[in-house]
Structures are given as C-alpha cells and as structure tokens.
Amino acid sequence: AQSVAQPEDQVNVAEGNPLTVKCTYSVSGNPYLFWYVQYPNRGLQFLLKYITGDNLVKGSYGFEAEFNKSQTSFHLKKPSALVSDSALYFCAVRAAFGGYQKVTFGTGTKLQVIP
Amino acid sequence: GAVVSQHPSRVICKSGTSVKIECRSLDFQATTMFWYRQFPKKSLMLMATSNEGSKATYEQGVEKDKFLINHASLTLSTLTVTSAHPEDSSFYICSALTSGRPNTGELFFGEGSRLTVL
C-alpha cells in the first residue's frame, strides 16, 4: 500500500518570506511524486513532478520541491511567497511498477500568505 | 497543457432524482480517468478508476449502484449519482491520465462539479 502524509493542516507565512509545505510518502518501488494546487471551488492544477534525475525539481509559479529518498520526503518550497499563492496544496504519489495507475493524495495543506 | 472539461460545474437537484456529470479530455486521449469526491474538510477521496471500454474499479466503501461510472470512449467518462440524497451533496472532481507508455505523467483535472441535493 502507498500513502502520503501532509502533517500541516495549514501554513501561514508573511508575504516575501520563504515558504515550505511538507510532504512525506510511503511506497514500494520508485515513487513518482507530484504537487498540485487548488483554488476555491476549482479543480486541481499541476505544479511540478519528480520522476527521476535531479532531486531538486522546479515547477510553475516559482515553486520547487526537493526529493529526499532517505527521508522519504518531497517538500514544496518557494523562496519568496506572494499573496496570490494562498491556496490548498496537495502532494501525491504514484508507484512505478507494472500498469499501476492509482494516485494517492495527501490530505492537503492550506497555505495562507499574509500581506 | 492538456485540458479536461467537466460539466456541469454546479447542479441542484431534488432528493430521489439522478444527476449525470460528464468529464471530457479535450485535446488528448485518456485511457484512464479517476473520479474523486472532495469533502468540506478538503480531503480528496478516490471513488473509482474508470478505464475505457471496461468496468470501473470502485474503491472500498463506494456504492457501485449509486455512483454509476461509464467510460464509453477515450475522451469521455460520466458519473451518474442515482437516487441522490442530501448526504451525496459534495464537490466531485474528475481527472484523466494520458495514454501512451511509459506513462509517468501527471493527472489533468476537471474544474469540479458542485452537487447540492435538496
């Protein structure tokens, strides 16, 4: 079984400060890891993914995430937060074996950027 | 990026009626589509996995006869909530996986459908 944990229900950060949204995972095999963002009453939008290669992945809107295999983590980061970054963020994992297609999401973290 | 269209975005119905929600991949073929239900406390619950031309795979605890899923073509999947009740009121979101191998791609999501059952 695979699982994703987002330990923080909400993260508050001042505009201009760096932000981190935490994610840890558990999966058999090599993980495919994703971050998505959701704005109110909207579907989810893809931000970035880790499949293989460099542990630091850069994505949309200035976001990046660092894959840490030993800590089984994939934390989302941004050097300087904007008020418009306020939204709900989901971490997700897919296991890369066979034809397995199921994606498991974390419970989501609400990011509040304070002006 | 790939676009997934979900319709209707909002629907209000009376208790006991059935509601159909459509999910279309507009510019790609999706052999697999997923249906999620999002609860007020924000968590996403996977309801079922829909594969084109075959029966959907439902997650444990999801009633197959209540939530009918059909994936008749590579670009369309539908979710029908049958005999809807107020407790079925929720935000339903579909997503699609592009076909082709190896498939390491991300999911593409529809905009969601807000169902309110009176």
XYZ file of C-alpha atoms in Angstrom:
233
model
C 0.000 0.000 0.000
C 1.139 3.530 -0.636
C 0.426 6.606 1.428
C 1.138 10.302 1.582
C 1.293 12.461 4.676
C 0.972 16.208 4.827
C 1.487 16.876 8.519
C 0.414 20.511 8.467
C -3.225 21.348 8.067
C -2.361 24.999 7.498
C 0.787 27.009 6.919
C 0.911 30.762 7.455
C 3.711 32.839 6.017
C 4.315 36.539 5.532
C 4.491 37.863 2.000
C 8.076 37.931 0.773
C 9.222 35.225 3.172
C 10.243 31.753 2.047
C 7.624 29.037 2.367
C 7.751 25.285 2.847
C 4.857 22.846 2.647
C 5.801 19.417 3.929
C 5.099 16.029 2.388
C 6.306 12.542 3.227
C 5.405 9.362 1.420
C 5.471 5.613 1.715
C 5.549 3.416 -1.369
C 7.023 0.190 -2.696
C 9.315 0.740 -5.617
C 10.371 4.010 -7.152
C 7.972 6.836 -6.466
C 6.556 9.311 -8.906
C 5.792 12.404 -6.843
C 3.593 15.368 -7.648
C 2.383 18.646 -6.229
C -0.961 20.155 -7.146
C -2.616 23.427 -6.170
C -6.332 24.061 -5.760
C -8.029 27.431 -5.647
C -11.528 27.751 -4.108
C -14.249 25.851 -5.970
C -11.840 24.827 -8.695
C -10.172 21.626 -9.806
C -6.544 20.848 -9.106
C -3.707 22.302 -11.146
C -0.398 20.570 -11.669
C 2.628 22.364 -10.188
C 5.560 20.010 -10.553
C 6.674 16.397 -10.524
C 9.634 14.220 -9.666
C 10.196 11.128 -11.775
C 13.956 10.682 -11.840
C 17.106 12.743 -12.087
C 17.914 15.848 -10.064
C 16.474 15.842 -6.601
C 15.516 19.498 -6.880
C 12.585 19.944 -9.206
C 11.413 23.317 -10.470
C 7.819 23.921 -11.405
C 5.196 26.532 -12.138
C 4.882 29.944 -10.467
C 8.376 29.807 -8.957
C 7.722 26.713 -6.871
C 10.256 23.961 -6.412
C 10.402 20.726 -4.474
C 13.222 18.619 -3.136
C 13.098 14.855 -3.315
C 14.847 13.221 -0.362
C 14.910 9.470 -0.667
C 16.422 8.740 2.739
C 13.783 10.814 4.489
C 11.044 9.812 2.016
C 10.085 13.446 1.705
C 9.094 15.779 -1.107
C 8.661 19.214 0.464
C 7.331 22.080 -1.624
C 9.231 25.352 -1.419
C 9.262 28.880 -2.733
C 11.913 31.494 -1.940
C 9.501 34.429 -1.699
C 5.782 33.963 -1.054
C 3.090 36.003 -2.791
C -0.407 36.690 -1.506
C -1.685 35.040 -4.686
C -0.006 31.789 -3.604
C -2.689 31.394 -0.936
C -4.477 28.167 -1.832
C -4.783 24.494 -0.988
C -1.789 22.316 -1.858
C -1.840 18.569 -2.384
C 1.062 16.184 -2.557
C 0.532 12.931 -4.477
C 2.410 9.725 -5.217
C 2.228 7.059 -7.884
C 4.238 3.864 -7.634
C 6.151 2.987 -10.774
C 5.564 -0.703 -11.276
C 3.594 -2.623 -13.848
C 0.449 -0.955 -15.058
C -0.393 0.511 -11.708
C -2.346 3.689 -12.227
C -3.690 4.645 -8.837
C -2.650 8.020 -7.467
C -2.709 8.637 -3.729
C -3.141 12.164 -2.413
C -2.252 13.699 0.897
C -4.929 15.435 2.933
C -3.904 18.844 1.688
C -2.289 21.869 3.310
C -3.881 25.270 3.266
C -1.300 27.965 2.596
C -2.128 31.437 3.816
C 0.205 34.219 2.744
C -0.240 37.283 4.899
C 0.265 40.716 3.279
C -1.109 21.548 -21.145
C -3.862 19.024 -21.557
C -7.397 20.199 -20.859
C -10.133 18.328 -19.052
C -13.635 19.709 -19.210
C -16.156 18.834 -16.533
C -19.842 19.645 -16.805
C -21.978 20.856 -15.141
C -19.969 22.993 -12.747
C -22.948 23.345 -10.430
C -26.135 21.349 -10.134
C -29.013 21.456 -7.697
C -31.492 18.625 -7.658
C -34.295 17.221 -5.584
C -33.821 14.207 -3.400
C -34.508 10.997 -5.279
C -33.505 12.226 -8.714
C -30.425 11.194 -10.685
C -27.667 13.511 -11.821
C -25.090 12.932 -14.531
C -21.679 14.607 -14.544
C -19.516 14.500 -17.652
C -15.749 14.554 -17.856
C -14.098 15.104 -21.233
C -10.475 15.204 -22.271
C -10.449 17.893 -24.934
C -7.071 17.570 -26.609
C -5.793 14.150 -25.656
C -6.927 10.589 -25.273
C -7.429 9.332 -21.765
C -7.461 5.603 -21.305
C -7.887 6.102 -17.579
C -9.996 8.605 -15.720
C -10.465 8.973 -11.997
C -13.406 10.273 -10.029
C -12.868 11.976 -6.696
C -15.142 13.369 -4.065
C -13.926 16.273 -2.017
C -15.335 16.807 1.431
C -15.668 20.148 3.253
C -12.502 19.499 5.226
C -10.750 19.402 1.848
C -9.504 15.837 1.605
C -9.872 14.113 -1.743
C -11.415 10.687 -1.749
C -10.848 8.485 -4.756
C -14.184 6.966 -5.669
C -13.323 4.909 -8.703
C -10.940 4.376 -11.556
C -12.515 4.356 -14.977
C -10.873 2.543 -17.865
C -12.108 2.987 -21.416
C -14.175 0.053 -22.588
C -14.232 -1.799 -19.296
C -15.990 -1.676 -15.966
C -14.878 0.889 -13.452
C -12.885 -0.167 -10.423
C -14.509 1.170 -7.281
C -12.758 1.930 -4.038
C -13.827 0.176 -0.899
C -16.941 1.693 0.593
C -18.163 3.340 -2.609
C -21.549 2.036 -3.740
C -21.371 0.862 -7.332
C -25.103 1.013 -7.855
C -25.332 4.524 -6.539
C -22.383 6.027 -8.370
C -22.543 4.704 -11.911
C -19.433 5.311 -13.968
C -19.224 4.862 -17.693
C -16.122 5.361 -19.842
C -17.509 4.814 -23.308
C -14.756 6.497 -25.300
C -11.173 7.657 -24.948
C -12.342 11.197 -24.293
C -15.448 10.839 -22.162
C -16.295 9.430 -18.765
C -19.560 10.029 -16.927
C -20.537 9.769 -13.284
C -24.231 9.326 -12.539
C -25.400 9.802 -8.981
C -28.576 7.750 -8.811
C -31.419 8.481 -6.426
C -29.467 11.321 -4.908
C -29.866 12.228 -1.255
C -28.694 15.268 0.698
C -25.699 13.338 2.026
C -24.496 12.995 -1.575
C -24.049 16.758 -1.745
C -20.394 17.346 -2.399
C -17.750 18.565 -4.810
C -16.958 15.910 -7.403
C -13.757 16.126 -9.420
C -12.619 14.049 -12.364
C -9.097 13.639 -13.620
C -7.523 11.979 -16.612
C -4.298 10.228 -17.339
C -2.837 10.499 -20.809
C -2.405 7.275 -22.714
C 0.908 6.040 -24.004
C 3.838 4.316 -22.398
C 5.866 4.775 -20.356
C 3.321 6.804 -18.524
C 4.975 8.902 -15.901
C 2.736 11.851 -16.394
C 0.691 13.933 -14.093
C -3.056 13.901 -13.808
C -5.114 16.554 -15.509
C -8.135 17.676 -13.548
C -11.543 18.972 -14.442
C -12.835 22.081 -12.713
C -15.131 20.112 -10.476
C -18.897 19.840 -10.105
C -20.705 21.118 -7.033
C -23.733 18.913 -6.362
C -26.407 20.099 -3.960
C -29.257 17.732 -3.203
C -32.271 19.355 -1.582
